[in-house]
Coordinates of C-alpha atoms and ligand atoms in Angstrom, one line a residue:
M258 CA 0.0 0.0 0.0
R259 CA 1.1 3.6 -0.6
M260 CA 0.2 6.5 1.6
Y261 CA 0.0 8.7 -1.4
D262 CA -2.9 6.6 -2.9
L263 CA -4.8 6.6 0.4
I264 CA -4.5 10.4 0.7
L265 CA -5.6 10.8 -2.9
K266 CA -8.6 8.5 -2.4
K267 CA -9.8 10.4 0.7
R268 CA -9.1 13.8 -0.8
N269 CA -11.4 12.9 -3.7
G270 CA -14.2 11.9 -1.3
A271 CA -14.0 8.1 -1.6
E272 CA -14.3 5.7 1.4
L273 CA -11.3 3.9 2.7
E274 CA -11.5 0.1 3.2
A275 CA -10.9 -1.6 6.5
E276 CA -7.4 -2.9 5.6
E277 CA -6.4 0.6 4.4
L278 CA -7.6 2.2 7.7
K279 CA -5.7 -0.5 9.6
W280 CA -2.5 0.0 7.6
F281 CA -2.8 3.8 8.2
A282 CA -3.4 3.4 12.0
D283 CA -0.5 0.9 12.3
G284 CA 1.7 3.2 10.3
C285 CA 0.9 6.1 12.6
A286 CA 1.7 4.0 15.7
G287 CA 4.8 2.4 14.2
G288 CA 6.4 5.6 12.9
T289 CA 6.5 4.3 9.3
I290 CA 4.4 7.1 7.8
P291 CA 6.0 10.5 7.7
D292 CA 4.3 13.4 9.6
Y293 CA 3.6 15.4 6.4
Q294 CA 1.6 12.5 4.9
I295 CA -0.3 11.9 8.1
S296 CA -1.1 15.6 8.3
A297 CA -2.3 15.6 4.7
M298 CA -4.6 12.7 5.5
L299 CA -6.0 14.5 8.6
M300 CA -6.8 17.5 6.5
A301 CA -8.5 15.3 3.8
V302 CA -10.6 13.6 6.5
Y303 CA -11.4 17.1 8.0
F304 CA -12.9 18.2 4.7
Q305 CA -14.3 14.9 3.3
G306 CA -15.4 13.3 6.6
M307 CA -15.8 9.6 7.1
S308 CA -18.8 7.2 6.8
D309 CA -20.1 5.5 9.9
R310 CA -18.4 2.3 8.7
E311 CA -15.1 4.0 8.2
I312 CA -15.2 5.7 11.7
T313 CA -15.9 2.4 13.4
E314 CA -13.3 0.5 11.5
F315 CA -10.7 3.2 12.1
T316 CA -11.5 3.4 15.8
V317 CA -11.0 -0.4 16.2
A318 CA -7.8 -0.2 14.2
M319 CA -6.5 2.6 16.5
A320 CA -7.5 0.6 19.6
D321 CA -5.6 -2.4 18.1
S322 CA -2.5 -0.3 17.4
G323 CA -1.2 -0.9 20.9
D324 CA -2.0 -2.8 24.1
R325 CA -5.6 -3.6 25.2
V326 CA -6.2 -3.8 28.9
D327 CA -7.6 -7.2 29.8
L328 CA -10.1 -6.8 32.7
S329 CA -11.5 -10.3 32.4
S330 CA -9.9 -11.4 35.7
I331 CA -11.9 -8.9 37.6
T332 CA -15.3 -10.0 39.0
G333 CA -18.4 -7.9 38.5
V334 CA -19.3 -5.2 36.0
K335 CA -16.4 -3.1 34.9
V336 CA -17.4 0.5 34.1
D337 CA -15.7 3.6 32.7
K338 CA -16.7 7.1 31.9
H339 CA -15.3 9.8 29.6
S340 CA -15.9 13.5 29.5
T341 CA -15.3 15.4 26.3
G342 CA -13.7 18.0 28.6
G343 CA -14.8 21.2 30.3
V344 CA -14.0 23.9 32.7
G345 CA -14.2 22.9 36.4
D346 CA -15.2 19.4 35.4
K347 CA -14.2 17.2 38.3
T348 CA -17.1 14.7 37.9
T349 CA -14.8 11.7 37.8
V350 CA -13.6 12.4 41.4
V351 CA -17.2 12.6 42.5
A352 CA -19.2 10.2 40.3
M353 CA -16.8 7.3 40.2
P354 CA -16.4 6.8 44.0
I355 CA -20.3 6.9 44.1
A356 CA -20.4 4.2 41.4
A357 CA -17.8 2.1 43.2
A358 CA -19.7 2.5 46.5
C359 CA -22.8 1.1 44.6
G360 CA -20.8 -2.0 43.9
L361 CA -19.5 -1.3 40.3
K362 CA -15.9 -1.9 39.4
V363 CA -14.4 1.3 38.3
A364 CA -11.4 0.9 36.0
K365 CA -10.5 4.3 34.7
M366 CA -7.6 5.6 32.8
S367 CA -7.6 9.4 32.6
G368 CA -5.7 12.1 30.8
R369 CA -3.8 15.2 31.6
G370 CA -5.2 18.7 30.9
L371 CA -4.3 20.6 27.8
G372 CA -5.6 24.1 27.0
Y373 CA -8.8 25.2 28.9
T374 CA -9.9 21.7 29.9
G375 CA -8.4 20.2 33.1
G376 CA -7.3 16.6 33.4
T377 CA -8.2 14.2 36.2
V378 CA -4.7 13.0 36.5
D379 CA -3.4 16.5 37.3
K380 CA -6.2 17.0 39.8
L381 CA -5.5 13.7 41.6
E382 CA -1.7 14.4 41.6
S383 CA -2.4 17.6 43.7
I384 CA -3.0 15.1 46.6
P385 CA 0.5 14.7 48.0
G386 CA 1.9 11.2 47.3
F387 CA -0.9 10.1 44.9
K388 CA 0.5 7.9 42.2
T389 CA -1.1 8.0 38.8
S390 CA 1.4 5.7 37.1
L391 CA 0.8 2.1 38.1
S392 CA 1.8 -1.2 36.7
A393 CA -0.9 -3.3 34.9
E394 CA -0.9 -5.7 37.9
E395 CA -1.4 -2.9 40.5
F396 CA -4.2 -1.4 38.4
L397 CA -6.1 -4.7 38.2
K398 CA -5.5 -5.5 41.9
N399 CA -6.8 -2.1 43.0
V400 CA -9.9 -2.4 40.8
E401 CA -10.6 -5.9 42.2
Q402 CA -9.9 -5.1 45.9
V403 CA -10.9 -1.5 46.3
G404 CA -13.5 -1.4 43.6
I405 CA -12.0 1.7 42.0
C406 CA -8.7 2.8 40.4
V407 CA -8.0 5.9 38.4
T408 CA -4.6 6.1 36.7
G409 CA -2.9 7.8 33.8
Q410 CA -3.0 6.1 30.5
S411 CA -0.5 3.3 30.0
G412 CA 2.2 4.2 27.6
N413 CA 1.1 1.9 24.8
L414 CA -2.7 2.6 24.9
A415 CA -3.9 3.4 21.3
P416 CA -0.5 4.8 20.2
A417 CA -1.9 5.7 16.8
D418 CA -4.1 8.2 18.6
K419 CA -1.2 9.7 20.4
K420 CA 0.5 10.4 17.1
L421 CA -2.6 11.7 15.4
Y422 CA -3.7 13.9 18.4
A423 CA -0.3 15.6 18.5
L424 CA -0.5 16.3 14.7
R425 CA -4.1 17.4 14.9
D426 CA -3.1 19.9 17.6
V427 CA -0.7 21.7 15.2
T428 CA -2.6 21.3 11.9
A429 CA -6.0 22.8 12.9
T430 CA -7.8 19.5 12.6
I431 CA -8.9 19.0 16.2
D432 CA -12.6 19.9 15.7
S433 CA -13.5 17.1 13.2
L434 CA -16.3 14.8 14.3
P435 CA -14.8 11.6 12.9
L436 CA -11.4 12.4 14.3
I437 CA -12.7 13.2 17.8
A438 CA -15.1 10.2 17.9
S439 CA -12.4 7.8 16.8
S440 CA -9.8 9.3 19.1
I441 CA -11.9 9.1 22.3
M442 CA -13.5 5.7 21.5
S443 CA -10.2 4.0 20.5
K444 CA -8.9 4.7 24.1
K445 CA -12.1 3.6 25.7
L446 CA -12.2 0.4 23.7
A447 CA -8.5 -0.3 24.5
A448 CA -9.2 0.4 28.2
G449 CA -11.4 -2.7 28.4
A450 CA -14.6 -1.8 30.4
D451 CA -17.9 -3.5 29.7
V452 CA -19.9 -0.4 30.2
I453 CA -19.0 3.1 29.0
L454 CA -20.8 6.3 29.8
L455 CA -19.8 9.4 27.8
D456 CA -20.4 12.8 29.2
V457 CA -20.6 14.9 26.1
K458 CA -20.4 18.6 26.8
Y459 CA -22.0 21.5 24.9
G460 CA -21.7 25.2 25.3
S461 CA -19.0 27.9 25.4
G462 CA -16.6 25.8 27.5
S463 CA -16.8 22.7 25.3
L464 CA -15.1 21.2 22.4
M465 CA -18.2 20.9 20.2
G466 CA -19.9 24.2 21.0
S467 CA -23.5 23.7 19.9
K468 CA -26.0 21.1 21.3
E469 CA -26.6 19.8 17.8
M470 CA -22.9 19.1 17.2
A471 CA -22.6 17.5 20.7
E472 CA -25.6 15.3 20.0
K473 CA -24.1 14.1 16.7
L474 CA -20.7 13.3 18.3
A475 CA -22.5 11.5 21.1
E476 CA -24.6 9.4 18.7
E477 CA -21.5 8.5 16.7
M478 CA -19.5 7.4 19.8
V479 CA -22.5 5.4 21.2
S480 CA -22.8 3.6 17.9
I481 CA -19.0 2.8 17.8
G482 CA -19.1 1.5 21.3
E483 CA -22.1 -0.7 20.7
L484 CA -20.8 -2.0 17.4
A485 CA -17.6 -3.0 19.2
G486 CA -19.7 -5.0 21.8
R487 CA -19.6 -2.5 24.7
K488 CA -22.7 -1.2 26.4
T489 CA -22.4 2.5 25.6
A490 CA -24.5 5.6 26.3
A491 CA -24.0 9.3 26.6
L492 CA -25.3 12.2 28.6
L493 CA -25.4 15.6 27.0
T494 CA -24.5 18.1 29.7
N495 CA -24.2 21.9 29.9
M496 CA -20.7 23.5 29.7
D497 CA -21.9 27.0 28.9
I498 CA -21.2 27.7 32.6
P499 CA -18.2 26.2 34.5
L500 CA -19.2 23.1 36.5
G501 CA -19.1 23.8 40.3
N502 CA -17.4 26.9 41.6
N503 CA -13.7 25.9 41.7
I504 CA -11.3 25.7 38.7
G505 CA -7.8 24.5 39.3
N506 CA -6.3 21.2 40.6
S507 CA -6.3 21.2 44.4
L508 CA -9.2 23.6 44.5
E509 CA -11.2 21.1 42.5
I510 CA -10.3 18.2 44.7
A511 CA -11.4 20.2 47.7
E512 CA -14.7 20.9 46.0
A513 CA -15.1 17.2 45.0
V514 CA -14.7 16.2 48.7
Q515 CA -17.2 18.9 49.8
T516 CA -19.7 17.5 47.2
L517 CA -19.2 13.9 48.4
R518 CA -20.0 15.3 51.9
G519 CA -23.3 16.6 50.5
Q520 CA -22.1 20.2 51.0
G521 CA -20.9 21.0 47.4
P522 CA -22.5 22.9 44.6
S523 CA -25.7 21.4 43.3
D524 CA -24.8 21.4 39.6
L525 CA -21.7 19.3 40.2
L526 CA -23.7 16.9 42.5
E527 CA -26.5 16.5 40.0
V528 CA -24.3 15.7 37.0
S529 CA -22.2 13.3 39.1
L530 CA -25.3 11.5 40.5
D531 CA -26.7 11.1 37.0
I532 CA -23.4 9.7 35.7
A533 CA -23.3 7.2 38.6
A534 CA -27.0 6.4 38.1
G535 CA -26.5 6.0 34.4
L536 CA -23.6 3.5 34.9
L537 CA -25.7 1.5 37.4
H538 CA -28.7 1.5 35.1
M539 CA -26.6 0.4 32.1
S540 CA -25.1 -2.4 34.3
G541 CA -28.5 -3.9 34.9
A542 CA -29.2 -2.6 38.4
G543 CA -32.8 -1.5 37.6
D544 CA -34.7 1.5 36.4
W545 CA -33.1 5.0 36.4
K546 CA -35.1 6.2 39.5
K547 CA -34.0 3.3 41.6
C548 CA -30.4 3.6 40.4
R549 CA -30.4 7.3 41.2
E550 CA -31.7 6.6 44.7
T551 CA -29.0 4.1 45.3
A552 CA -26.4 6.7 44.2
V553 CA -27.9 9.4 46.4
N554 CA -27.7 7.0 49.4
T555 CA -24.0 6.5 49.0
V556 CA -23.5 10.3 49.5
K557 CA -25.9 10.4 52.5
T558 CA -24.3 7.5 54.3
G559 CA -20.7 8.7 53.5
A560 CA -20.0 5.4 51.6
A561 CA -18.9 7.3 48.5
L562 CA -16.5 9.5 50.4
E563 CA -15.1 6.4 52.1
K564 CA -14.5 4.9 48.6
L565 CA -12.5 8.0 47.6
C566 CA -10.4 7.7 50.8
Q567 CA -9.7 4.1 50.1
M568 CA -8.7 4.8 46.5
V569 CA -6.4 7.7 47.6
E570 CA -4.8 5.6 50.4
R571 CA -4.3 2.6 48.1
Q572 CA -2.6 4.8 45.4
G573 CA -0.2 6.3 48.0
G574 CA -2.0 9.6 48.5
D575 CA -2.1 11.4 51.9
V576 CA -5.7 10.8 53.1
R577 CA -5.4 13.7 55.6
Y578 CA -6.0 16.0 52.6
I579 CA -9.3 14.4 51.9
D580 CA -10.3 14.5 55.6
E581 CA -9.2 18.1 55.8
P582 CA -8.9 19.8 52.4
S583 CA -7.8 23.1 54.1
L584 CA -4.4 21.4 54.4
F585 CA -3.8 22.0 50.6
E586 CA -1.3 24.7 50.2
S587 CA -2.9 28.0 49.1
A588 CA -1.5 30.1 46.3
A589 CA 0.5 33.2 47.5
Y590 CA -1.9 35.6 45.8
C591 CA -5.7 35.6 46.0
E592 CA -7.4 38.6 44.3
P593 CA -11.1 39.3 43.9
V594 CA -12.7 40.3 40.6
L595 CA -15.5 42.8 41.3
S596 CA -18.8 43.3 39.6
P597 CA -18.9 46.6 37.7
C598 CA -22.7 47.0 38.1
D599 CA -25.9 45.9 39.7
G600 CA -27.9 43.3 37.8
Y601 CA -27.5 39.7 36.7
I602 CA -24.8 37.7 35.1
W603 CA -26.2 37.1 31.6
H604 CA -23.4 35.0 30.1
M605 CA -19.9 33.6 31.0
D606 CA -17.4 33.0 28.3
T607 CA -16.4 29.7 29.8
D608 CA -13.5 28.7 27.5
E609 CA -12.0 32.1 28.2
I610 CA -12.4 31.5 31.9
G611 CA -10.6 28.2 31.5
M612 CA -7.8 29.9 29.6
I613 CA -7.5 32.5 32.4
S614 CA -7.1 29.7 34.9
V615 CA -4.3 28.4 32.6
S616 CA -2.6 31.8 32.7
L617 CA -2.7 31.7 36.5
G618 CA -0.7 28.5 36.4
A619 CA -3.5 25.9 36.8
G620 CA -3.2 24.3 33.3
R621 CA -0.8 24.0 30.4
E622 CA -0.8 25.6 26.9
V623 CA 1.6 22.9 25.5
A624 CA 2.0 19.3 26.5
D625 CA 4.6 18.6 29.3
E626 CA 4.4 22.2 30.7
K627 CA 4.6 22.2 34.5
I628 CA 1.4 23.2 36.4
D629 CA 0.8 24.8 39.7
H630 CA -1.6 22.7 41.7
S631 CA -2.7 25.6 44.0
A632 CA -3.5 28.0 41.2
G633 CA -7.0 28.6 39.8
I634 CA -10.3 30.4 40.2
V635 CA -13.0 30.3 42.9
I636 CA -16.3 31.6 41.3
C637 CA -18.8 33.3 43.6
R638 CA -21.4 34.3 41.0
K639 CA -22.5 32.4 37.9
T640 CA -24.8 32.9 35.0
G641 CA -28.3 33.8 36.3
D642 CA -27.0 35.1 39.7
A643 CA -27.8 38.6 40.9
V644 CA -24.8 40.9 41.6
K645 CA -24.2 44.2 43.2
A646 CA -21.7 46.7 42.0
G647 CA -18.4 46.2 43.8
E648 CA -19.0 42.7 45.1
A649 CA -16.7 39.8 44.3
V650 CA -17.8 37.6 41.4
A651 CA -14.6 35.5 41.6
Y652 CA -11.3 35.1 43.3
L653 CA -8.1 34.5 41.3
H654 CA -5.5 32.3 43.0
T655 CA -1.9 32.3 41.7
N656 CA 1.8 32.2 42.7
C657 CA 2.7 34.5 39.9
S658 CA 1.9 38.1 40.7
E659 CA 2.8 39.4 37.2
V660 CA -0.2 37.7 35.6
L661 CA -2.8 39.0 38.0
D662 CA -3.7 42.3 36.4
Q663 CA -4.2 40.9 33.0
A664 CA -6.2 37.9 34.3
K665 CA -8.5 40.3 36.2
S666 CA -9.3 42.4 33.2
R667 CA -9.8 39.2 31.1
Y668 CA -12.2 37.8 33.7
E669 CA -14.2 41.1 33.7
R670 CA -14.5 40.9 29.9
A671 CA -15.5 37.2 30.0
L672 CA -18.7 38.2 31.8
T673 CA -21.8 39.9 30.3
F674 CA -24.2 41.6 32.6
A675 CA -27.9 42.5 32.1
R676 CA -30.8 44.0 34.0
E677 CA -32.9 40.8 33.8
R678 CA -32.2 37.3 34.8
P679 CA -31.5 35.0 31.7
E680 CA -33.6 32.0 31.2
K681 CA -32.2 28.9 32.9
E682 CA -30.7 26.3 30.6
P683 CA -31.0 22.6 31.5
L684 CA -28.0 21.1 33.2
I685 CA -28.5 17.7 31.6
Y686 CA -30.1 18.0 28.2
A687 CA -30.4 14.5 26.9
Y688 CA -29.6 10.8 27.4
I689 CA -28.5 9.0 24.3
T690 CA -28.4 5.2 23.8
K691 CA -28.4 3.0 20.7
E692 CA -32.3 3.2 20.9
G693 CA -32.2 6.9 20.4
V694 CA -32.2 10.3 22.1
K695 CA -34.3 11.0 25.2
Y696 CA -34.5 14.7 25.9
R697 CA -34.8 15.6 29.6
Ligands
URA220 N1 -10.3 14.1 23.6 C1 -9.7 13.1 23.0 O1 -9.2 12.2 23.6 N2 -9.6 13.2 21.7 C2 -10.1 14.2 20.9 O2 -10.0 14.2 19.7 C3 -10.7 15.3 21.6 C4 -10.8 15.2 23.0

């Protein structure tokens, strides 16, 4: 096979065959196709798209380009979730201990943050001692014995995606539905869970932007998962407003703990309960209402918080920080952003707020950049909230005093104010399964 012929075929709008897609995926993983030809193919896919058949076959080829995690030795239903990324999205740290406390086996490999979306691995690493790099044996043992393990991705999980994602990042081909769907699902299939729940975000702090595009992406990923023999569903959730009040790594862990104590923000709790209930429902534990009640009970009884503590302890983390999140080191500077007027917050430019938190040190603009676990933003007023002139709408936390002035004026510009309260948007817009879309 010649890469030139495959690029030409796709550029002219034809469909690639299974063996061609596999050859391409293996060539990306094995380093036998030069970057300029991979980039040309990415651009051809960006403009010509892929059929459903091509997307599924390409996803499976990418999943097969490296190791697949074998969870068959673990008893019970093995579950996983994936969020398409958002600002302040710490649902994994809340929803997955709830799911584990309900008896599911949570086997989750998470990523690091890049750009405005945070990564679960970075958040967990803000707990002193917490290890996110485990051997395959440790990972399997923890899932079996504790019921939950959240680690970084193993080095050889879908290596074709690693290559493609790095090139997409520099060739303006990130926002392509077939490329996003195959990228996410190749890693989920390789990670081995029986049940996969996707949290697909829409709104100004999301990858897809509109509800319509998010719905299309969700349907595509559900179809890939089901065709590959995994029980797969998606929730479409609102990322037009940051989730919860805290953005930044240790700030988000503290908020997740507060939420598992039943004292956190209601939006974070609601989305997390629905994710846990969805996983239970998909695992055959009964109807949605019953599953949700089971999930709620684990928060009420403290069982979910106890699961988080067990996970942290088993992975080497200092549990005192979960018992007492005020132990987390604070950033040297904490400055308020003040409301310029009386009225209501009409809109928040959520991806800009995510980027402001990156500028404060909480995230990275390029892979491998160091991050500051104590930096971030604590939001006091969100879309729909009433404000008074001069009161704080947020506090910016950083160890880098030079970035503060600019971050403050950027935050002010990221908010729009109005005299009336805007209409409330639903937090969870739809539930998507292979049977179709159920709007909430
Ligand atoms: N997350 C991924 O893993 N891949 C994408 O393409 C986008 C988000």
